[in-house]
XYZ file of N, CA and C in Angstrom:
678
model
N 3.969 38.341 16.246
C 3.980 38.123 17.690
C 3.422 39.341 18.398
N 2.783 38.618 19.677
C 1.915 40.453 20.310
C 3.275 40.787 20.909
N 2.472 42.395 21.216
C 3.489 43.187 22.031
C 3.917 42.529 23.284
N 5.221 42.855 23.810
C 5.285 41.836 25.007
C 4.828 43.207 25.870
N 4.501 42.089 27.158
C 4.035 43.463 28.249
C 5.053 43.808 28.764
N 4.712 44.881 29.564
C 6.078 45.661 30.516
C 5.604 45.873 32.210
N 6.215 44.891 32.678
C 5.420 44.852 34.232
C 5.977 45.388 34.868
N 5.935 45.849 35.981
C 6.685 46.549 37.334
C 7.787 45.969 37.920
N 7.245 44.599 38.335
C 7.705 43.150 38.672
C 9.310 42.743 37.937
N 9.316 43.016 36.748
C 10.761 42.829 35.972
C 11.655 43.629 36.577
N 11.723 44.598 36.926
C 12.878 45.837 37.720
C 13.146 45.150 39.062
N 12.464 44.219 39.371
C 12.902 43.889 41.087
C 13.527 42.184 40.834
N 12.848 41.510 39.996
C 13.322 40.393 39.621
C 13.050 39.148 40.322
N 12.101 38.218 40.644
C 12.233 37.223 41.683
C 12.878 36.676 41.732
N 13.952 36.682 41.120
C 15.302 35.788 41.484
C 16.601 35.934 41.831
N 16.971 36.227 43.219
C 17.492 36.936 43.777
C 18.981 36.348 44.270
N 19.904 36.756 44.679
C 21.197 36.325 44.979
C 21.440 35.957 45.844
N 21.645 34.857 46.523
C 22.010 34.894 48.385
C 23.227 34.213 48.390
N 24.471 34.839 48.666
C 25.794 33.865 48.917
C 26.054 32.851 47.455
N 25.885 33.990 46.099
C 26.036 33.802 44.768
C 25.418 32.391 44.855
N 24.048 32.377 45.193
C 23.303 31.347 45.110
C 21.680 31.711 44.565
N 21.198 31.832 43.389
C 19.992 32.182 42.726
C 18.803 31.562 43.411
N 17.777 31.769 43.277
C 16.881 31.826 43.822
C 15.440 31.775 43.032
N 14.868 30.434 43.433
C 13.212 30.701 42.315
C 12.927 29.237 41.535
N 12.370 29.303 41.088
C 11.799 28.064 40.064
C 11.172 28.425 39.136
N 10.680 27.624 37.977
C 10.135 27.583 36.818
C 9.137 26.005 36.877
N 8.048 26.568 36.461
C 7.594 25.039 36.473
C 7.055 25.126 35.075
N 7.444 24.333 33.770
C 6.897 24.194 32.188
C 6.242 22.799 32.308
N 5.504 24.113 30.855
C 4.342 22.494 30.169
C 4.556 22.921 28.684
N 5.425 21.851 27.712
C 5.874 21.740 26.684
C 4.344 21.547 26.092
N 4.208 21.967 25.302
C 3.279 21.435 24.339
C 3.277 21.622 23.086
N 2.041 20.999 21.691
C 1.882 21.181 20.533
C 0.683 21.997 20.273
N 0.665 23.484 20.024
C -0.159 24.277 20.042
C -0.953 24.260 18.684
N -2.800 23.805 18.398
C -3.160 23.835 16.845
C -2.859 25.186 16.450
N -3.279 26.376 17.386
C -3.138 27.356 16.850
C -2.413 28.217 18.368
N -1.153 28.550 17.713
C -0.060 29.346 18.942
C -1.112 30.583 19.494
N -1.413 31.910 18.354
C -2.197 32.712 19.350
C -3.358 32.773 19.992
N -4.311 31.960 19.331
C -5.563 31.478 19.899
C -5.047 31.171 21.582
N -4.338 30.551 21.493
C -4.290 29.350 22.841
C -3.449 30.114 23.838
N -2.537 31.364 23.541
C -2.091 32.643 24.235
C -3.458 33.690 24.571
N -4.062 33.726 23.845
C -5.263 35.465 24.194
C -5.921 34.503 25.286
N -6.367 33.140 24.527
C -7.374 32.206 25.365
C -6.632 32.102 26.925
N -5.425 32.158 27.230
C -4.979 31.887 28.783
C -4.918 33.802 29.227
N -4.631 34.074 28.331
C -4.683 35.564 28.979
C -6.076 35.718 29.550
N -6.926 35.281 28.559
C -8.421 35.585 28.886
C -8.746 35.202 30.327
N -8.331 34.020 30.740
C -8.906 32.929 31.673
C -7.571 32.413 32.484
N -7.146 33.638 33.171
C -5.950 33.180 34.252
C -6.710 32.137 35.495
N -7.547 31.651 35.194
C -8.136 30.753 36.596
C -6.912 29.441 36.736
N -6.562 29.434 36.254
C -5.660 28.085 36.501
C -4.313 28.432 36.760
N -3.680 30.176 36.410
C -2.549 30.739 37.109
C -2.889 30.431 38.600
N -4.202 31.450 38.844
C -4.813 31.672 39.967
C -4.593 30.300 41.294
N -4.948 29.425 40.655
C -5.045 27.943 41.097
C -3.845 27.794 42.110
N -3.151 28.090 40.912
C -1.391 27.195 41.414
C -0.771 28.011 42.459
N -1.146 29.559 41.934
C -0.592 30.608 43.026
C 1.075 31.402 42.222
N 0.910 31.432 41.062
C 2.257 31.396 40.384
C 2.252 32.805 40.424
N 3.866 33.445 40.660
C 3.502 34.740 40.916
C 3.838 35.640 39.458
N 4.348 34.885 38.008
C 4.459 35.205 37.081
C 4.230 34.194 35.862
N 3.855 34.424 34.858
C 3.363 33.057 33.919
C 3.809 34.151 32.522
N 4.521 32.741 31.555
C 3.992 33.504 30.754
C 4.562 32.251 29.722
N 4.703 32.697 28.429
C 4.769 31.453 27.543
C 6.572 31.711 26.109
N 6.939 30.648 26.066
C 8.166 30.922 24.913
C 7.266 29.867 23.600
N 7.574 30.426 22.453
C 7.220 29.794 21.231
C 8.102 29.947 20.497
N 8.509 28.664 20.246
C 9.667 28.440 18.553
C 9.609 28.774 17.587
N 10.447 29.862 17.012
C 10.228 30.423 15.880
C 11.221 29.798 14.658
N 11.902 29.131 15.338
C 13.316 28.584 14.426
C 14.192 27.171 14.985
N 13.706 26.078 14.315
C 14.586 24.753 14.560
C 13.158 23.994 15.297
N 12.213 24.234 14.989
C 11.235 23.328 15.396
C 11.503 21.940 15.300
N 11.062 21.134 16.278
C 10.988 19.642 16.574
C 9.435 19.227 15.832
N 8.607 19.772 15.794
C 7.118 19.712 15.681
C 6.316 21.405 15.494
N 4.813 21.222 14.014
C 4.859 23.017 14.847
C 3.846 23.210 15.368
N 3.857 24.105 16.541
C 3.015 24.652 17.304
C 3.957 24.142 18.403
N 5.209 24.002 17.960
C 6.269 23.880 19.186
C 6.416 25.307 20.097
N 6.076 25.140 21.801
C 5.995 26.119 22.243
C 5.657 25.442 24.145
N 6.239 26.599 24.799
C 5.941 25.822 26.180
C 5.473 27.161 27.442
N 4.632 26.930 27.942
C 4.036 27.961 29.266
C 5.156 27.532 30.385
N 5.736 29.064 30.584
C 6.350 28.500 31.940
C 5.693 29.675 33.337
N 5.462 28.873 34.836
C 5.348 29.847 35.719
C 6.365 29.881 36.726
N 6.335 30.897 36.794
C 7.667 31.087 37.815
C 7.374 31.485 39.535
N 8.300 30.680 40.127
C 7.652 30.845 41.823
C 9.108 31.222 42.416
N 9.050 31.796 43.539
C 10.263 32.154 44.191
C 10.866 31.438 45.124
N 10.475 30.260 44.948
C 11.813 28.568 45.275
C 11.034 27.570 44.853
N 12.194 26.538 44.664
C 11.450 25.514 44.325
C 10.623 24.516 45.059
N 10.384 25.006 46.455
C 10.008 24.480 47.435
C 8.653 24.841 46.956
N 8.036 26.115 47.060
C 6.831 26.825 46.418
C 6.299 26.096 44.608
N 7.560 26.280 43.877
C 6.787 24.953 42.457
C 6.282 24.121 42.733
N 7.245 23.199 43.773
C 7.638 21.707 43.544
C 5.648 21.192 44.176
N 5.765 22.287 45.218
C 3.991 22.418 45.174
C 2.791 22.446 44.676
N 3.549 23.580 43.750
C 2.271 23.973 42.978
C 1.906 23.035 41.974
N 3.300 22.319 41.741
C 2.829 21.331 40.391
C 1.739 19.970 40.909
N 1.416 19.621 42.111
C 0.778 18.808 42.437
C -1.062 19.589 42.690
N -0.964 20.953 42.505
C -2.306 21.588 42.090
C -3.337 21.568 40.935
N -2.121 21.666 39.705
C -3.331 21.651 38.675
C -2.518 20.040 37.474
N -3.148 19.677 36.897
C -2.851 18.313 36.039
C -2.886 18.723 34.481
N -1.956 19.489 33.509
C -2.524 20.068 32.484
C -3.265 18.613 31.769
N -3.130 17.527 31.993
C -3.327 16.336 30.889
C -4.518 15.872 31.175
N -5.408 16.689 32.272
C -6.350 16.508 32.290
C -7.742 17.919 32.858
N -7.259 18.462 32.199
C -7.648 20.172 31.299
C -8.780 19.889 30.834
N -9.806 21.079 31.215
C -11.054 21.250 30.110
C -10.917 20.940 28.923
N -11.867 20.644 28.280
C -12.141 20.813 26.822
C -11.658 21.950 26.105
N -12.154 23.154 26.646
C -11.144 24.296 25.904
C -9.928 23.720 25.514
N -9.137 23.595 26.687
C -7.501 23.741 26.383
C -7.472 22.538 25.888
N -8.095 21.262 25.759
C -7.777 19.875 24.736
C -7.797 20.474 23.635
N -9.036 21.446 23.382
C -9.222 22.042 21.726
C -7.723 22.536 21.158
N -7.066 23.369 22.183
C -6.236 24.162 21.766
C -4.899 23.546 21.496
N -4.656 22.962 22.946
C -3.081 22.329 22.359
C -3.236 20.854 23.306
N -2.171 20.694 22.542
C -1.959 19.208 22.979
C 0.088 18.742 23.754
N -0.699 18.550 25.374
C 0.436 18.409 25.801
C 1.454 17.687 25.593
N 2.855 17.716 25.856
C 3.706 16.989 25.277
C 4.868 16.102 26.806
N 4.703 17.307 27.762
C 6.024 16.761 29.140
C 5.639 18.038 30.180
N 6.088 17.785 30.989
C 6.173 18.721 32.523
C 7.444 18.563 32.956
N 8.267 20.136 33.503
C 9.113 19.690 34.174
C 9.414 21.260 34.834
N 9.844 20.941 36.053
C 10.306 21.783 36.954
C 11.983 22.266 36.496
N 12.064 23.914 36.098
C 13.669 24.335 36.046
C 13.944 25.214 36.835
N 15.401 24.868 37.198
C 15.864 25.409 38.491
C 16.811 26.501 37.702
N 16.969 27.913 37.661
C 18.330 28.866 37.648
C 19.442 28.293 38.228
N 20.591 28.063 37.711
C 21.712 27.945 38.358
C 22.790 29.098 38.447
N 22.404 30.552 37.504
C 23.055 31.567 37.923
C 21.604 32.397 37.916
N 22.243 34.052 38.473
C 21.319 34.969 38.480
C 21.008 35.211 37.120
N 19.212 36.322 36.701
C 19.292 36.979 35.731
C 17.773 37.470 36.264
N 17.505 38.485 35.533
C 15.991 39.462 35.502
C 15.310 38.923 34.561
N 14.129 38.367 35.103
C 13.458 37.950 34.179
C 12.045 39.630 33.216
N 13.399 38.618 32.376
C 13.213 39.994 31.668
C 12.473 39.384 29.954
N 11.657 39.008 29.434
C 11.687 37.978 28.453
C 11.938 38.534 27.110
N 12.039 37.956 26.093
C 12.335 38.590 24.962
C 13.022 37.542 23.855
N 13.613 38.105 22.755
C 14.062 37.373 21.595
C 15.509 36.463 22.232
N 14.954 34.805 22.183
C 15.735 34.175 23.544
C 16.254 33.190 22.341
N 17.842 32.815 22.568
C 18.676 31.543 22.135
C 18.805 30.488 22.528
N 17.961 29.386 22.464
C 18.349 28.219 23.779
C 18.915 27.363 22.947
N 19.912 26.602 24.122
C 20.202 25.249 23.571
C 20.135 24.265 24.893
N 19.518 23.212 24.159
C 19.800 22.074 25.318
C 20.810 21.033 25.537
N 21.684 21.033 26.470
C 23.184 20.575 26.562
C 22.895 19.335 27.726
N 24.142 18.121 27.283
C 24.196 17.434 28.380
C 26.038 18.302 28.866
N 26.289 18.384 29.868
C 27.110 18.947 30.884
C 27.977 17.743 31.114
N 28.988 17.761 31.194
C 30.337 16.969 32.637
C 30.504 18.013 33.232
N 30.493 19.290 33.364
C 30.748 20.019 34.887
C 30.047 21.303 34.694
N 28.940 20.789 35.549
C 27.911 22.279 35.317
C 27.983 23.251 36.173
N 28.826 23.328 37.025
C 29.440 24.454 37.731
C 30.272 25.489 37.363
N 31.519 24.685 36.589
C 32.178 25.458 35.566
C 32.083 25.894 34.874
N 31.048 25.284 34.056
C 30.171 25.887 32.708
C 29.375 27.262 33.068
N 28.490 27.250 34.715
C 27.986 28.087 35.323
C 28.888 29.654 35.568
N 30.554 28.996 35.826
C 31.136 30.228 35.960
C 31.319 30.983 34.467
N 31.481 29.753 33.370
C 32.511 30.628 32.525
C 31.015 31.358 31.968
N 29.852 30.997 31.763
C 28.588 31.808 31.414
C 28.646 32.575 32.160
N 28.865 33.011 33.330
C 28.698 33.938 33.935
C 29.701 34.898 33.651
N 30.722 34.355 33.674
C 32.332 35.831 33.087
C 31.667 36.179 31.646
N 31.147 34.987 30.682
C 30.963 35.785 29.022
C 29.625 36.940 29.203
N 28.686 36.749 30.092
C 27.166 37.987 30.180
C 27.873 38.913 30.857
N 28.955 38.634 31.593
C 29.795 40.354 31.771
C 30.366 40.807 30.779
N 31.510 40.129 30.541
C 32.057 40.520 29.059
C 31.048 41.352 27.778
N 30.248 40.362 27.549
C 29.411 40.893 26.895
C 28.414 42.217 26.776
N 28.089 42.151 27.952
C 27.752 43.548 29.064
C 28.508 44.256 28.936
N 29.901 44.398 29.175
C 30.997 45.292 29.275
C 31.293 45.915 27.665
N 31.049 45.024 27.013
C 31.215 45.356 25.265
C 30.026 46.087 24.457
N 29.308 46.119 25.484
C 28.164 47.100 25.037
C 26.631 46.425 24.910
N 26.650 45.275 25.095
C 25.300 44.272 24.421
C 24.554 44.107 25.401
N 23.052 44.494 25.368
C 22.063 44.221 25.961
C 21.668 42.729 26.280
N 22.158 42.237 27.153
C 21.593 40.411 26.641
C 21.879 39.854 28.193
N 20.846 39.182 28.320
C 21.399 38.365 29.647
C 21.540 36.507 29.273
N 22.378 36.180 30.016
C 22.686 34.559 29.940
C 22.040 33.930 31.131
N 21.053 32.921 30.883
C 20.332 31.831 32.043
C 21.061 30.262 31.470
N 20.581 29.513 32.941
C 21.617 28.549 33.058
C 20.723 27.710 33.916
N 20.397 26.432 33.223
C 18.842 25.638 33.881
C 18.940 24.147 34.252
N 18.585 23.849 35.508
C 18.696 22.618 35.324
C 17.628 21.864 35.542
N 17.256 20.844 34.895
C 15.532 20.044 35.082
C 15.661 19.491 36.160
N 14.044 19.307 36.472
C 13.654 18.334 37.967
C 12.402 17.614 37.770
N 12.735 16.399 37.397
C 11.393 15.887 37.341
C 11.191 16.144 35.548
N 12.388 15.819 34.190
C 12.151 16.348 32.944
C 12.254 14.760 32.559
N 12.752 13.798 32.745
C 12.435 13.038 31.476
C 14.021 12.907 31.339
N 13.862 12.739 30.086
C 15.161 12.970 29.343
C 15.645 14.457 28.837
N 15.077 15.427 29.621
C 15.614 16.487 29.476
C 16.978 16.823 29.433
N 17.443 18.027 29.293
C 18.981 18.420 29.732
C 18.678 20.087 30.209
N 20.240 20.321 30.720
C 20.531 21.415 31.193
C 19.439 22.610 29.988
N 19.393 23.507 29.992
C 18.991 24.952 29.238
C 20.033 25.600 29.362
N 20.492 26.399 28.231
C 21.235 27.558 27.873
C 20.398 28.432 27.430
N 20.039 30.057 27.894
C 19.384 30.523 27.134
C 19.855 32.128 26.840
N 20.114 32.690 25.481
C 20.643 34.354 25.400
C 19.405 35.039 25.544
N 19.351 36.157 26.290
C 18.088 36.908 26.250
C 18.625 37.836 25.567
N 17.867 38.287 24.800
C 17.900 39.667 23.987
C 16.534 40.503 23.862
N 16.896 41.334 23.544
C 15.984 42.439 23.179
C 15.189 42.529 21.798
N 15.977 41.485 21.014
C 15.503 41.635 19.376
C 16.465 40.559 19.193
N 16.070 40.106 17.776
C 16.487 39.644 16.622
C 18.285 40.230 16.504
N 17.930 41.379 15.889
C 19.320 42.429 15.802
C 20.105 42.218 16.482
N 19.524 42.255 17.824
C 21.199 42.581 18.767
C 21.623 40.646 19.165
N 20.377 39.665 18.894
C 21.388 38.644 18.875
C 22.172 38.270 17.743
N 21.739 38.976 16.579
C 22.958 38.316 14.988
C 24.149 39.253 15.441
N 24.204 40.564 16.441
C 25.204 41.392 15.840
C 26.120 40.799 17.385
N 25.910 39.797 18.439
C 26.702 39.085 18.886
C 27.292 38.033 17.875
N 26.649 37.340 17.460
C 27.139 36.153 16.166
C 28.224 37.075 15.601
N 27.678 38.005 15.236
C 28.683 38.621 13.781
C 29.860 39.003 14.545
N 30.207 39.526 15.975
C 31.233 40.138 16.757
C 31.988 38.942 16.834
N 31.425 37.613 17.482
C 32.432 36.441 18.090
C 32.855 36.368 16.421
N 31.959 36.146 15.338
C 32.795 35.249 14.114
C 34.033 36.068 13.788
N 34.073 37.637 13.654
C 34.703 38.670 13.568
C 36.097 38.464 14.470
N 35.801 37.955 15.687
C 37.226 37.537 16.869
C 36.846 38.340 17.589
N 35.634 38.253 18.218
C 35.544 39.404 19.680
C 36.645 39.168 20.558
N 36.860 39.841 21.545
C 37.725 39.188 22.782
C 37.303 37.974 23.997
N 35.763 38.078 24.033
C 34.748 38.007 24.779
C 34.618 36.379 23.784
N 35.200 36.103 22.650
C 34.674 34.493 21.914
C 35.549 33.309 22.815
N 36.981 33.964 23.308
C 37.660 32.804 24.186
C 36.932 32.019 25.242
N 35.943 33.093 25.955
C 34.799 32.315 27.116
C 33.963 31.329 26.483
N 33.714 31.661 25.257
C 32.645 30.847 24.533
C 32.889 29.638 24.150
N 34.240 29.540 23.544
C 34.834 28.368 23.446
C 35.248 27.749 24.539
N 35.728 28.357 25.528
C 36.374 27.655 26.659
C 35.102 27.021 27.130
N 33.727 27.876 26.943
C 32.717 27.226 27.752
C 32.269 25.868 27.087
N 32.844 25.028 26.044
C 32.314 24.180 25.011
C 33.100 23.303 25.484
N 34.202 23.405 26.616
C 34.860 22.306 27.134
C 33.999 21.531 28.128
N 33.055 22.233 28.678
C 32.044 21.385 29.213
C 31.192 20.704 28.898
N 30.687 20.771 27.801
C 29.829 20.588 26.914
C 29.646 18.883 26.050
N 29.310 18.049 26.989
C 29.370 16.710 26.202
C 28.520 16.492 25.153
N 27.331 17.149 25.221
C 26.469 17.306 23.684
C 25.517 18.033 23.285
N 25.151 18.932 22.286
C 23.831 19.763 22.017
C 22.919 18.708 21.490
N 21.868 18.653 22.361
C 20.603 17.989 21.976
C 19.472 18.942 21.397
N 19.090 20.064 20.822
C 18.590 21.284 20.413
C 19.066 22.380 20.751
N 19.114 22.993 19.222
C 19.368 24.375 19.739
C 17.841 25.055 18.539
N 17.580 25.994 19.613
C 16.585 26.783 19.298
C 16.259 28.236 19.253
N 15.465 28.914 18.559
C 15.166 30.907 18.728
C 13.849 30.574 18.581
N 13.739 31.304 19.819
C 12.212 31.296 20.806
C 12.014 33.003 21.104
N 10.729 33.242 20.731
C 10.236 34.728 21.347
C 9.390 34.316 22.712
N 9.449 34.976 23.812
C 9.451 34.537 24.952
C 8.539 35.812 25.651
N 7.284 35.825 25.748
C 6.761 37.157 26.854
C 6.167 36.721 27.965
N 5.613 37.721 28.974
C 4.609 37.164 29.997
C 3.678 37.800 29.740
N 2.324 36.486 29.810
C 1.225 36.882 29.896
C 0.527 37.368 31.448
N 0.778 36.692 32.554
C 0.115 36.646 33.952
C 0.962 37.628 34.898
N 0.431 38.563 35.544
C 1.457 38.264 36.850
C 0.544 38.217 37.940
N 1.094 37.977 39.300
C -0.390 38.039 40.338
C -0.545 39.273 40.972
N 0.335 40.274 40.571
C 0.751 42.012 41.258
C 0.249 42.532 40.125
């Protein structure tokens, strides 16, 4: 995997807090990549279609573990409400893309995700799972008490919390950000061990009516518009 970049833009965060209410959008395009880095240098090369939409950060997650299909992998850009996505997605049509990008990958779904708590988009060695919810508010708090906890216990990692618009049969997103590989097994190894910090985890599984994927995705940005 390339180096991820290190932007300016990550220290300020576009997604911001107002009356513990997050702030921003995500707009993804799932796809089946023939070849994952080809079809990464190739958008780095040729941001004209960031440009297009007006996205003020882009960048892409690829499955490294629990693939559905491979060249499982999805571009997401990020705007600072969803008022500003819900826009942009009526700008460009990936399913009907140059020839280049037909060569490269082959689309799979579109869908607009909303943050339902804060975090810095910060990208990196990421845990997702996709959950259907009975109370995604609650679920919202107790994720939010375990990325303190966790924080407080020493671990670099932030917790995101997603909900689709316009997905299909999508579901909610769970996702651990980490820094590496390392520091997400040596959470695994703490909760199996009896952290203090595992009671949130479980308590948070009371919400939880079903895992529809769980996945480990390396996650960088390629674009920003600053």
């Amino acid at each position: 995997m390339r180096k991820f970049l290190t932007l300016s833009i990550l220290s300020l965060s576009i997604y911001s807090i107002s009356d513990n209410h997050p702030e921003g959008a995500f707009n993804t395009l799932f796809v089946k990549a023939a070849d994952v880095e080809r079809y990464i240098t190739y958008m780095e090369k040729n941001p004209d279609v960031f440009e297009q939409t007006g996205v003020d950060v882009a960048g892409v997650c690829v499955t490294t573990s629990g693939h559905s299909y491979p060249g499982q992998m999805f571009v997401w850009n990020a705007f600072s409400s969803t008022e500003i996505a819900m826009e942009a997605s009526t700008k460009y049509d990936p399913f009907k893309a140059n020839s280049s990008y037909q060569r490269l990958r082959e689309p799979m779904f579109t869908a607009t995700f909303v943050p339902l708590k804060s975090f810095n988009l910060d990208p990196g060695f990421e845990r997702v799972w996709k959950v259907r919810l009975n109370d995604w508010k609650s679920y919202v708090e107790v994720m939010t008490e375990l990325e303190k906890a966790q924080q407080e216990a020493g671990h670099d990692v932030q917790i995101g919390v997603f909900a689709p618009i316009g997905g299909g049969t999508e579901a909610f997103h769970l996702r651990t950000i980490h820094k590496s590989g390392a520091d997400a097994g040596k959470i695994i190894d703490e909760y199996l061990a009896g952290a203090s910090w595992g009671s949130l985890w479980d308590e948070a599984q009371l919400y939880v009516e079903e895992v529809l994927e769980e996945t480990v995705e390396q996650c960088q940005i390629i674009y920003s518009s600053q």
